[in-house]
Amino acid sequence: MKKSIKAALIQQAKTADVALNRTRLAEAVRAVTKEHHPDLIVLQELHDSLYFCQTESADNFDLAIEIPSAVTDDYAALAREADAVLVTSLFERRAPGLYHNTAVVFDRDGSMAGKYRKMHIPDDPAYYEKYYFTPGDLGFHPIDTSIGRLGVMVCWDQWYPEGARVMAMSGAELLIYPTAIGWESTDTPEEKERQLNAWITIQRSHAVANGIPVISVNRTGFEPDPSGVTNGITFWGHSFVAGPQGEILAMAPAESEWIKVVEIDMERTETVRRWWPFLRDRRIDAYTPILRRYND
Amino acid sequence: MKKSIKAALIQQAKTADVALNRTRLAEAVRAVTKEHHPDLIVLQELHDSLYFCQTESADNFDLAIEIPSAVTDDYAALAREADAVLVTSLFERRAPGLYHNTAVVFDRDGSMAGKYRKMHIPDDPAYYEKYYFTPGDLGFHPIDTSIGRLGVMVCWDQWYPEGARVMAMSGAELLIYPTAIGWESTDTPEEKERQLNAWITIQRSHAVANGIPVISVNRTGFEPDPSGVTNGITFWGHSFVAGPQGEILAMAPAESEWIKVVEIDMERTETVRRWWPFLRDRRIDAYTPILRRYND
């Protein structure tokens, strides 16, 4: 593990042109690399396309890629060029009729350090992910890289303390959540505020409960609902980094693209876990109900 | 379950005079009852005494009481008089040499609705609780009352998402944490801020993760360290109520006593859990490592 890492977060708006999205991402990576030479670059969820899960359409399976494939080769080359660990979020075609929402991590030498398949899959109006993604079958295993052991999960996973805990108990030194979440336009301003704050709070709490930093990268911009059933999603941005006490180190605005490099002190976990030794006192003899669906 | 409950939080400073502390508590309960007639009254952790765990002294076991005993009879009578559910936090003497940190809940008719023995026991300089309290052996079971099913835990438990989850999965409609936590005076203002915010954040996150309200009642005031080893504890107050999206409904100041009645919409959980159906998607097939000490 490095004592300190420079993490770059890239929050972008997306278009229907996948090639253009990839080009703009590569440009952003090159720009931030040239200026800051980060150790880690984190992209948002499903960064190659619009958030296609607003409708259920079989045509959208055309967006999926195999892992590895020419697309992952390109990201591997980008990581190598940037000399940085790169966390990507891809629509994985595993077999005909079998797809996952998969984060792929490339190490700074361009090797594939590992992948994580989104474990918790949402399904709500305008977020029809259960149609597209089979729940992950790789479990909560951190990915070892040259800069440390990364607890990479994806979006909806961020609402589950269990995932964060298993990652931390498996040695994750940093939690990372590529995300795509936003507001429905008919929500009141008060409701929007509650939702955004809940999203920030739950992720900060994973830092607190486990004494490790958290990086969350969300998309921004408005994407209409192709079906016209809803009013579309205004992705709420607010990508952020929290330290191991949940303290906010940097946070993006809602409505604009944002590239930020944040220095994260990776030795702070040692101090914080000595002060607040939560792992010491866990009542593993009494947590069995967590493995049940409901305790009735 | 009532559709809406009026919850009273009583945040106080304590003295070495146990009788005086009990009298002041009873006066506070009577005053808030007369003015607001709350359905629920929540007291802070170990409200009958100073926070005696700042040192390890066998004499302090004199502060413990049996349950039931004349002391709990008095609290039962107070609950009946107030016609409210009363959440107390007591130093329980279970047998010679066997003590617990126990929350006792009295129903509005004065009956003992149930008790909870603090499951996670801290031990840090100035918080020598492992010397005094055997970890609870009653598990995480909500307590049924005339106003609903209450997930009562105590202080250090508040840092553990597991306890909150088990309570929620066992039907708790409200999480309640009597607390005694504060700052060491040599901490920097920035560190104090991080600690306080971490404490608020982790508890709000239990509301978010489980879609239920949270009540936390802390003590206030400065209590010197009788041993002179540390600079004593400035209890940080900030008792609060959060709604089921983690939104703050009321919050106390740090440095003064505070009695507050907060109206809590108990039907909001139904709405919030329909919007964010986290319980639906839990990966109970992948949480087994949570039952281990560490996943190495």
Coordinates of C-alpha atoms in Angstrom, one line a residue:
Chain A
M1 CA 0.0 0.0 0.0
K2 CA 1.2 3.5 -0.8
K3 CA 1.2 5.9 2.1
S4 CA -0.8 8.5 0.2
I5 CA -2.5 8.3 -3.1
K6 CA -3.7 10.9 -5.6
A7 CA -7.2 9.8 -6.7
A8 CA -8.8 11.4 -9.8
L9 CA -12.6 11.4 -10.0
I10 CA -14.2 12.0 -13.4
Q11 CA -17.9 13.0 -13.4
Q12 CA -19.3 13.4 -16.8
A13 CA -22.6 13.8 -18.8
K14 CA -23.1 11.2 -21.5
T15 CA -24.5 11.1 -25.0
A16 CA -26.1 8.4 -27.2
D17 CA -22.8 8.3 -29.2
V18 CA -20.7 5.6 -27.4
A19 CA -17.6 6.3 -29.5
L20 CA -17.8 10.0 -28.5
N21 CA -18.3 9.1 -24.8
R22 CA -15.2 6.9 -24.9
T23 CA -13.2 9.6 -26.7
R24 CA -14.2 12.3 -24.2
L25 CA -13.3 9.9 -21.3
A26 CA -9.9 9.2 -22.8
E27 CA -9.3 12.9 -23.3
A28 CA -10.3 13.6 -19.7
V29 CA -7.9 10.9 -18.4
R30 CA -5.1 12.3 -20.5
A31 CA -5.7 15.8 -19.3
V32 CA -5.8 14.9 -15.7
T33 CA -2.8 12.7 -16.1
K34 CA -0.7 15.4 -17.7
E35 CA -1.5 17.9 -15.0
H36 CA -1.6 15.8 -11.8
H37 CA -0.3 12.3 -12.6
P38 CA -2.8 10.5 -10.3
D39 CA -2.3 7.0 -8.9
L40 CA -5.9 6.1 -9.3
I41 CA -8.6 7.2 -11.7
V42 CA -12.2 6.3 -11.0
L43 CA -15.0 6.5 -13.6
Q44 CA -18.7 6.6 -13.1
E45 CA -21.1 3.7 -13.6
L46 CA -21.7 2.6 -17.2
H47 CA -19.6 5.5 -18.5
D48 CA -19.6 4.4 -22.1
S49 CA -23.3 5.1 -22.8
L50 CA -26.4 6.8 -21.7
Y51 CA -28.0 5.2 -18.7
F52 CA -30.0 2.8 -20.9
C53 CA -31.9 1.1 -18.0
Q54 CA -34.6 3.8 -18.2
T55 CA -36.5 1.4 -20.4
E56 CA -36.5 -2.3 -21.1
S57 CA -35.4 -2.8 -24.7
A58 CA -33.7 -5.9 -26.0
D59 CA -31.8 -3.7 -28.5
N60 CA -29.8 -2.3 -25.6
F61 CA -28.0 -5.6 -25.2
D62 CA -26.0 -4.4 -28.2
L63 CA -24.3 -2.1 -25.8
A64 CA -22.7 -5.0 -23.9
I65 CA -19.1 -6.1 -24.4
E66 CA -17.2 -9.2 -23.6
I67 CA -14.4 -9.1 -21.0
P68 CA -11.7 -9.1 -22.2
S69 CA -12.3 -7.7 -25.6
A70 CA -11.1 -4.8 -27.8
V71 CA -12.9 -2.3 -25.5
T72 CA -11.2 -3.6 -22.4
D73 CA -7.9 -3.6 -24.3
D74 CA -8.4 0.1 -25.0
Y75 CA -9.0 0.8 -21.3
A76 CA -6.0 -1.3 -20.4
A77 CA -3.9 0.8 -22.8
L78 CA -5.3 4.0 -21.3
A79 CA -4.4 2.8 -17.8
R80 CA -0.9 2.0 -18.9
E81 CA -0.5 5.3 -20.7
A82 CA -1.8 7.2 -17.6
D83 CA 0.4 5.0 -15.4
A84 CA -2.5 4.8 -13.0
V85 CA -4.9 2.3 -11.6
L86 CA -8.1 2.7 -13.6
V87 CA -11.6 1.7 -12.3
T88 CA -14.0 1.2 -15.1
S89 CA -17.7 0.2 -15.1
L90 CA -18.9 -1.9 -18.1
F91 CA -21.9 -3.7 -19.4
E92 CA -20.6 -7.2 -19.5
R93 CA -21.9 -9.8 -22.0
R94 CA -20.9 -13.1 -20.4
A95 CA -22.9 -15.4 -22.6
P96 CA -25.9 -15.1 -24.9
G97 CA -28.7 -14.1 -22.5
L98 CA -26.4 -13.5 -19.5
Y99 CA -25.2 -10.0 -18.7
H100 CA -23.7 -8.3 -15.7
N101 CA -23.0 -4.7 -14.5
T102 CA -19.3 -5.2 -14.0
A103 CA -16.5 -3.0 -12.7
V104 CA -13.1 -3.8 -14.2
V105 CA -9.9 -2.6 -12.6
F106 CA -6.8 -2.1 -14.7
D107 CA -3.4 -1.7 -13.0
R108 CA -1.0 0.9 -14.0
D109 CA 0.9 -1.6 -16.2
G110 CA -2.2 -2.2 -18.2
S111 CA -2.9 -5.6 -16.7
M112 CA -6.4 -6.5 -15.6
A113 CA -6.2 -6.5 -11.8
G114 CA -9.6 -7.9 -11.3
K115 CA -13.3 -7.5 -11.8
Y116 CA -16.4 -7.1 -9.6
R117 CA -19.9 -7.9 -10.7
K118 CA -22.6 -5.7 -9.1
M119 CA -24.2 -7.8 -6.4
H120 CA -27.3 -5.8 -5.5
I121 CA -29.4 -5.0 -8.5
P122 CA -32.1 -2.3 -8.3
D123 CA -35.4 -2.2 -10.1
D124 CA -37.5 0.9 -9.9
P125 CA -39.4 3.0 -12.5
A126 CA -36.6 4.4 -14.7
Y127 CA -34.0 2.0 -13.2
Y128 CA -35.0 -1.3 -14.8
E129 CA -31.7 -3.0 -14.0
K130 CA -33.1 -6.4 -13.1
Y131 CA -34.0 -6.7 -16.8
Y132 CA -30.5 -6.2 -17.9
F133 CA -28.1 -7.5 -15.2
T134 CA -27.9 -10.8 -13.5
P135 CA -26.8 -10.3 -9.9
G136 CA -23.1 -10.8 -9.5
D137 CA -21.7 -14.2 -8.6
L138 CA -18.2 -13.2 -7.6
G139 CA -19.0 -12.1 -4.0
F140 CA -17.5 -9.1 -2.2
H141 CA -13.8 -9.6 -2.8
P142 CA -11.4 -6.6 -2.9
I143 CA -9.1 -6.3 -5.9
D144 CA -5.4 -6.2 -5.3
T145 CA -3.5 -3.5 -7.2
S146 CA -0.1 -1.9 -7.1
I147 CA -1.5 1.0 -5.0
G148 CA -3.5 -1.1 -2.5
R149 CA -6.4 -3.4 -2.0
L150 CA -9.5 -1.8 -3.5
G151 CA -13.1 -2.6 -2.4
V152 CA -14.9 -1.9 -5.6
M153 CA -18.7 -2.1 -5.7
V154 CA -21.3 -0.5 -7.9
C155 CA -24.1 2.0 -7.2
W156 CA -27.0 0.2 -5.5
D157 CA -24.4 -1.8 -3.5
Q158 CA -23.7 1.6 -1.8
W159 CA -27.0 1.3 0.2
Y160 CA -25.9 -2.0 1.9
P161 CA -23.7 -1.8 5.0
E162 CA -23.1 -5.6 4.6
G163 CA -21.2 -5.2 1.3
A164 CA -18.9 -2.5 2.7
R165 CA -18.3 -4.6 5.9
V166 CA -17.4 -7.8 4.0
M167 CA -15.0 -5.8 1.8
A168 CA -13.4 -4.1 4.8
M169 CA -13.2 -7.5 6.7
S170 CA -11.4 -8.9 3.6
G171 CA -8.7 -6.2 3.8
A172 CA -10.1 -3.5 1.5
E173 CA -8.2 -0.3 2.1
L174 CA -10.5 1.9 0.1
L175 CA -14.1 1.6 -1.0
I176 CA -15.0 2.7 -4.5
Y177 CA -18.5 3.1 -5.9
P178 CA -19.1 4.0 -9.6
T179 CA -22.6 5.3 -9.6
A180 CA -25.5 6.5 -11.8
I181 CA -28.3 8.0 -9.6
G182 CA -30.5 11.0 -10.0
W183 CA -33.8 12.8 -9.4
E184 CA -37.1 12.3 -11.1
S185 CA -38.2 15.8 -12.1
T186 CA -41.6 15.7 -10.3
D187 CA -40.0 15.3 -6.9
T188 CA -40.2 18.3 -4.6
P189 CA -37.0 20.2 -3.8
E190 CA -37.3 18.9 -0.2
E191 CA -37.6 15.3 -1.4
K192 CA -34.6 15.8 -3.7
E193 CA -32.6 17.1 -0.8
R194 CA -33.5 14.2 1.4
Q195 CA -32.6 11.7 -1.3
L196 CA -29.2 13.3 -2.1
N197 CA -28.3 13.6 1.6
A198 CA -29.4 10.0 2.3
W199 CA -27.0 8.9 -0.6
I200 CA -24.1 10.9 0.8
T201 CA -24.9 9.8 4.4
I202 CA -25.0 6.0 3.8
Q203 CA -21.7 6.1 1.9
R204 CA -20.0 8.3 4.5
S205 CA -21.2 5.8 7.1
H206 CA -19.3 2.9 5.4
A207 CA -16.2 5.0 5.9
V208 CA -17.1 5.5 9.6
A209 CA -18.1 1.9 10.3
N210 CA -15.0 0.5 8.8
G211 CA -12.4 3.2 9.2
I212 CA -11.5 3.5 5.5
P213 CA -11.9 6.1 2.8
V214 CA -14.7 6.0 0.3
I215 CA -14.8 7.3 -3.3
S216 CA -18.1 7.7 -5.1
V217 CA -18.3 8.8 -8.7
N218 CA -21.7 9.7 -10.1
R219 CA -22.8 10.9 -13.5
T220 CA -24.3 14.4 -14.2
G221 CA -26.7 15.8 -16.8
F222 CA -30.3 15.1 -17.8
E223 CA -31.2 12.0 -19.8
P224 CA -34.8 11.8 -21.1
D225 CA -36.8 8.6 -20.8
P226 CA -37.0 7.2 -24.4
S227 CA -40.4 5.7 -23.6
G228 CA -41.8 9.0 -22.3
V229 CA -43.3 7.2 -19.3
T230 CA -41.3 9.2 -16.8
N231 CA -39.8 12.6 -17.0
G232 CA -36.3 11.3 -17.3
I233 CA -33.5 11.4 -14.8
T234 CA -31.4 14.4 -13.8
F235 CA -28.3 12.7 -12.5
W236 CA -27.3 14.5 -9.3
G237 CA -23.5 14.5 -9.6
H238 CA -22.0 15.2 -6.2
S239 CA -19.2 12.7 -6.7
F240 CA -17.1 12.8 -3.5
V241 CA -14.3 11.5 -1.5
A242 CA -14.7 10.8 2.3
G243 CA -11.9 10.1 4.7
P244 CA -12.0 7.2 7.2
Q245 CA -14.1 9.2 9.7
G246 CA -16.6 10.0 7.0
E247 CA -15.3 13.5 6.6
I248 CA -15.8 15.0 3.1
L249 CA -12.5 15.6 1.4
A250 CA -14.0 16.9 -1.9
M251 CA -17.4 17.0 -3.5
A252 CA -18.6 17.8 -7.0
P253 CA -21.5 20.1 -7.9
A254 CA -24.7 18.6 -9.2
E255 CA -25.1 20.1 -12.6
S256 CA -21.7 20.2 -14.3
E257 CA -18.9 17.9 -15.3
W258 CA -16.1 17.8 -12.8
I259 CA -12.6 16.4 -12.7
K260 CA -10.9 16.4 -9.4
V261 CA -7.7 15.1 -7.9
V262 CA -7.8 14.3 -4.2
E263 CA -4.8 13.3 -2.1
I264 CA -5.9 10.5 0.3
D265 CA -3.8 9.7 3.3
M266 CA -3.9 5.9 3.3
E267 CA -2.2 5.7 6.7
R268 CA -5.0 7.5 8.5
T269 CA -6.9 4.2 8.7
E270 CA -4.3 2.9 11.2
T271 CA -4.8 5.9 13.5
V272 CA -8.6 5.9 13.2
R273 CA -9.0 2.2 13.8
R274 CA -6.8 2.5 16.9
W275 CA -9.0 5.2 18.3
W276 CA -12.3 3.6 17.3
P277 CA -11.6 -0.2 17.3
F278 CA -15.0 -1.2 16.0
L279 CA -13.7 -4.4 14.6
R280 CA -12.6 -5.5 18.1
D281 CA -16.0 -5.6 19.5
R282 CA -18.3 -7.0 16.8
R283 CA -20.8 -9.5 18.2
I284 CA -20.3 -12.2 15.6
D285 CA -22.2 -14.6 17.9
A286 CA -25.3 -12.5 17.5
Y287 CA -25.3 -11.5 13.8
T288 CA -26.8 -14.8 12.4
P289 CA -30.2 -13.2 11.6
I290 CA -28.3 -11.0 8.9
L291 CA -28.1 -14.2 6.8
R292 CA -31.9 -14.5 6.8
R293 CA -34.3 -12.8 4.4
Y294 CA -36.3 -11.4 7.4
N295 CA -36.4 -12.4 11.0
D296 CA -40.0 -13.4 11.3
Chain B
M1 CA -48.4 0.9 15.9
K2 CA -49.6 4.5 16.2
K3 CA -49.6 6.5 13.0
S4 CA -47.7 9.3 14.6
I5 CA -45.9 9.5 17.9
K6 CA -44.7 12.4 20.0
A7 CA -41.3 11.6 21.3
A8 CA -39.6 13.5 24.1
L9 CA -35.8 13.5 24.4
I10 CA -34.3 14.6 27.7
Q11 CA -30.6 15.6 27.5
Q12 CA -29.1 16.5 30.9
A13 CA -25.9 17.1 32.8
K14 CA -25.3 14.9 35.8
T15 CA -23.9 15.3 39.3
A16 CA -22.4 12.9 41.8
D17 CA -25.7 13.0 43.7
V18 CA -27.7 10.1 42.4
A19 CA -30.9 11.1 44.3
L20 CA -30.6 14.6 42.9
N21 CA -30.2 13.2 39.4
R22 CA -33.3 11.1 39.7
T23 CA -35.3 13.9 41.2
R24 CA -34.3 16.2 38.3
L25 CA -35.2 13.6 35.8
A26 CA -38.6 13.0 37.3
E27 CA -39.1 16.8 37.3
A28 CA -38.2 17.0 33.6
V29 CA -40.5 14.1 32.8
R30 CA -43.4 15.8 34.7
A31 CA -42.7 19.1 33.0
V32 CA -42.7 17.8 29.5
T33 CA -45.7 15.6 30.2
K34 CA -47.7 18.5 31.5
E35 CA -46.9 20.6 28.5
H36 CA -46.9 18.1 25.6
H37 CA -48.2 14.7 26.8
P38 CA -45.6 12.7 24.7
D39 CA -46.2 9.1 23.8
L40 CA -42.5 8.2 24.3
I41 CA -39.8 9.6 26.6
V42 CA -36.2 8.7 25.9
L43 CA -33.5 9.2 28.5
Q44 CA -29.7 9.2 28.0
E45 CA -27.3 6.4 28.9
L46 CA -26.7 5.8 32.7
H47 CA -28.8 8.8 33.5
D48 CA -28.8 8.2 37.3
S49 CA -25.2 8.9 37.8
L50 CA -22.0 10.5 36.5
Y51 CA -20.4 8.6 33.7
F52 CA -18.5 6.5 36.3
C53 CA -16.5 4.5 33.6
Q54 CA -13.8 7.2 33.4
T55 CA -11.9 5.1 36.0
E56 CA -11.9 1.5 37.1
S57 CA -13.0 1.4 40.7
A58 CA -14.7 -1.5 42.5
D59 CA -16.6 1.0 44.6
N60 CA -18.6 2.1 41.6
F61 CA -20.4 -1.3 41.6
D62 CA -22.4 0.2 44.5
L63 CA -24.2 2.3 41.8
A64 CA -25.7 -0.8 40.2
I65 CA -29.3 -1.9 40.9
E66 CA -31.2 -5.1 40.5
I67 CA -34.0 -5.3 37.9
P68 CA -36.6 -5.3 39.1
S69 CA -36.0 -3.3 42.3
A70 CA -37.3 -0.2 44.1
V71 CA -35.5 1.9 41.5
T72 CA -37.2 0.3 38.5
D73 CA -40.5 0.5 40.5
D74 CA -40.0 4.2 40.7
Y75 CA -39.4 4.5 36.9
A76 CA -42.4 2.3 36.3
A77 CA -44.5 4.6 38.4
L78 CA -43.1 7.6 36.5
A79 CA -44.1 6.0 33.2
R80 CA -47.6 5.4 34.4
E81 CA -47.9 8.9 35.8
A82 CA -46.7 10.3 32.5
D83 CA -48.9 7.9 30.5
A84 CA -45.9 7.4 28.2
V85 CA -43.5 4.7 27.1
L86 CA -40.3 5.4 29.0
V87 CA -36.8 4.2 27.9
T88 CA -34.4 4.1 30.7
S89 CA -30.7 3.2 30.9
L90 CA -29.5 1.5 34.1
F91 CA -26.5 -0.2 35.6
E92 CA -27.8 -3.7 36.2
R93 CA -26.5 -5.9 39.0
R94 CA -27.5 -9.4 37.8
A95 CA -25.5 -11.4 40.3
P96 CA -22.5 -10.8 42.5
G97 CA -19.7 -10.0 40.0
L98 CA -22.0 -9.9 37.0
Y99 CA -23.2 -6.5 35.7
H100 CA -24.7 -5.2 32.5
N101 CA -25.4 -1.9 30.9
T102 CA -29.1 -2.3 30.5
A103 CA -31.9 -0.4 28.9
V104 CA -35.3 -1.0 30.5
V105 CA -38.5 0.0 28.7
F106 CA -41.6 0.7 30.7
D107 CA -45.0 0.9 29.0
R108 CA -47.5 3.7 29.7
D109 CA -49.3 1.5 32.1
G110 CA -46.2 1.1 34.2
S111 CA -45.5 -2.5 33.1
M112 CA -42.0 -3.5 32.2
A113 CA -42.2 -3.9 28.4
G114 CA -38.8 -5.4 28.1
K115 CA -35.1 -4.9 28.5
Y116 CA -32.0 -4.8 26.3
R117 CA -28.5 -5.5 27.6
K118 CA -25.8 -3.5 25.7
M119 CA -24.2 -5.9 23.2
H120 CA -21.1 -4.0 22.1
I121 CA -19.0 -2.9 25.0
P122 CA -16.3 -0.2 24.4
D123 CA -13.0 0.1 26.2
D124 CA -10.9 3.2 25.6
P125 CA -9.1 5.6 27.9
A126 CA -11.8 7.3 30.0
Y127 CA -14.4 4.7 28.8
Y128 CA -13.4 1.6 30.7
E129 CA -16.7 -0.2 30.1
K130 CA -15.3 -3.7 29.7
Y131 CA -14.3 -3.5 33.4
Y132 CA -17.9 -2.9 34.5
F133 CA -20.2 -4.4 31.9
T134 CA -20.5 -8.0 30.7
P135 CA -21.6 -7.9 27.0
G136 CA -25.3 -8.5 26.7
D137 CA -26.7 -12.0 26.2
L138 CA -30.2 -11.1 25.1
G139 CA -29.3 -10.4 21.4
F140 CA -30.9 -7.8 19.2
H141 CA -34.6 -8.2 19.9
P142 CA -37.0 -5.2 19.6
I143 CA -39.3 -4.5 22.5
D144 CA -43.0 -4.5 21.9
T145 CA -44.9 -1.6 23.5
S146 CA -48.3 0.0 23.1
I147 CA -46.9 2.5 20.7
G148 CA -44.9 0.1 18.5
R149 CA -41.9 -2.2 18.3
L150 CA -38.8 -0.4 19.6
G151 CA -35.3 -1.3 18.6
V152 CA -33.5 -0.1 21.7
M153 CA -29.7 -0.4 21.8
V154 CA -27.1 1.6 23.8
C155 CA -24.3 3.9 22.8
W156 CA -21.4 1.9 21.4
D157 CA -24.0 -0.3 19.6
Q158 CA -24.7 2.8 17.5
W159 CA -21.5 2.3 15.5
Y160 CA -22.5 -1.2 14.3
P161 CA -24.7 -1.4 11.2
E162 CA -25.2 -5.1 12.1
G163 CA -27.2 -4.4 15.3
A164 CA -29.5 -1.9 13.5
R165 CA -30.0 -4.3 10.7
V166 CA -31.0 -7.2 12.9
M167 CA -33.4 -5.0 14.9
A168 CA -35.0 -3.7 11.6
M169 CA -35.2 -7.3 10.2
S170 CA -36.9 -8.3 13.5
G171 CA -39.6 -5.7 12.9
A172 CA -38.3 -2.7 14.9
E173 CA -40.2 0.4 13.8
L174 CA -37.9 2.9 15.5
L175 CA -34.3 2.7 16.6
I176 CA -33.4 4.3 20.0
Y177 CA -29.9 4.8 21.4
P178 CA -29.4 6.2 24.9
T179 CA -25.8 7.5 24.8
A180 CA -22.9 9.0 26.7
I181 CA -20.2 10.2 24.4
G182 CA -18.0 13.3 24.4
W183 CA -14.7 14.9 23.6
E184 CA -11.3 14.7 25.3
S185 CA -10.3 18.3 25.8
T186 CA -6.9 18.0 24.1
D187 CA -8.5 17.1 20.8
T188 CA -8.3 19.8 18.1
P189 CA -11.5 21.6 17.0
E190 CA -11.2 19.9 13.6
E191 CA -10.9 16.4 15.3
K192 CA -13.8 17.2 17.5
E193 CA -15.9 18.1 14.5
R194 CA -14.9 14.9 12.7
Q195 CA -15.9 12.8 15.7
L196 CA -19.2 14.5 16.2
N197 CA -20.1 14.3 12.6
A198 CA -19.1 10.6 12.4
W199 CA -21.4 9.9 15.3
I200 CA -24.3 11.7 13.7
T201 CA -23.6 10.2 10.3
I202 CA -23.4 6.5 11.4
Q203 CA -26.7 6.8 13.2
R204 CA -28.5 8.6 10.4
S205 CA -27.2 5.8 8.1
H206 CA -29.1 3.2 10.2
A207 CA -32.2 5.2 9.4
V208 CA -31.3 5.2 5.7
A209 CA -30.3 1.6 5.4
N210 CA -33.4 0.3 7.1
G211 CA -36.0 3.0 6.4
I212 CA -36.9 3.7 10.0
P213 CA -36.6 6.7 12.3
V214 CA -33.7 6.9 14.8
I215 CA -33.7 8.6 18.2
S216 CA -30.4 9.2 20.0
V217 CA -30.1 10.9 23.4
N218 CA -26.7 11.9 24.7
R219 CA -25.6 13.6 27.9
T220 CA -24.2 17.1 28.1
G221 CA -21.8 18.8 30.5
F222 CA -18.2 18.3 31.6
E223 CA -17.3 15.5 34.0
P224 CA -13.7 15.5 35.3
D225 CA -11.6 12.3 35.4
P226 CA -11.5 11.3 39.1
S227 CA -8.0 9.8 38.5
G228 CA -6.6 12.8 36.9
V229 CA -5.2 10.7 34.1
T230 CA -7.1 12.3 31.3
N231 CA -8.6 15.8 31.1
G232 CA -12.1 14.5 31.6
I233 CA -15.0 14.3 29.2
T234 CA -17.0 17.1 27.7
F235 CA -20.1 15.3 26.7
W236 CA -21.2 16.6 23.3
G237 CA -24.9 16.6 23.6
H238 CA -26.4 16.8 20.1
S239 CA -29.2 14.5 20.9
F240 CA -31.3 14.1 17.8
V241 CA -34.2 12.5 15.9
A242 CA -33.8 11.4 12.3
G243 CA -36.6 10.4 9.9
P244 CA -36.4 7.2 7.8
Q245 CA -34.3 8.8 5.1
G246 CA -31.8 10.0 7.7
E247 CA -33.2 13.5 7.6
I248 CA -32.7 15.4 10.9
L249 CA -36.0 16.3 12.5
A250 CA -34.5 17.9 15.6
M251 CA -31.1 18.3 17.2
A252 CA -29.9 19.5 20.5
P253 CA -27.0 21.9 21.1
A254 CA -23.7 20.6 22.6
E255 CA -23.4 22.5 25.8
S256 CA -26.8 22.9 27.4
E257 CA -29.6 20.7 28.8
W258 CA -32.4 20.3 26.3
I259 CA -35.8 18.8 26.4
K260 CA -37.5 18.5 23.1
V261 CA -40.8 16.9 21.8
V262 CA -40.7 15.7 18.2
E263 CA -43.6 14.5 16.2
I264 CA -42.5 11.3 14.3
D265 CA -44.6 10.1 11.4
M266 CA -44.6 6.3 11.8
E267 CA -46.3 5.7 8.5
R268 CA -43.5 7.3 6.5
T269 CA -41.5 4.0 6.7
E270 CA -44.1 2.4 4.5
T271 CA -43.6 5.0 1.8
V272 CA -39.8 5.2 2.1
R273 CA -39.4 1.4 1.9
R274 CA -41.6 1.3 -1.2
W275 CA -39.4 3.8 -2.9
W276 CA -36.1 2.3 -1.7
P277 CA -36.8 -1.4 -1.3
F278 CA -33.4 -2.3 0.1
L279 CA -34.7 -5.3 2.0
R280 CA -35.8 -6.8 -1.3
D281 CA -32.3 -7.1 -2.8
R282 CA -30.1 -8.1 0.1
R283 CA -27.6 -10.8 -0.9
I284 CA -28.0 -13.1 2.0
D285 CA -26.1 -15.8 0.0
A286 CA -23.0 -13.6 0.2
Y287 CA -23.0 -12.2 3.7
T288 CA -21.6 -15.2 5.5
P289 CA -18.2 -13.5 6.1
I290 CA -20.0 -11.1 8.5
L291 CA -20.2 -13.9 11.0
R292 CA -16.4 -14.2 11.0
R293 CA -14.0 -12.2 13.1
Y294 CA -12.0 -11.2 10.1
N295 CA -12.0 -12.6 6.6
D296 CA -8.4 -13.7 6.4

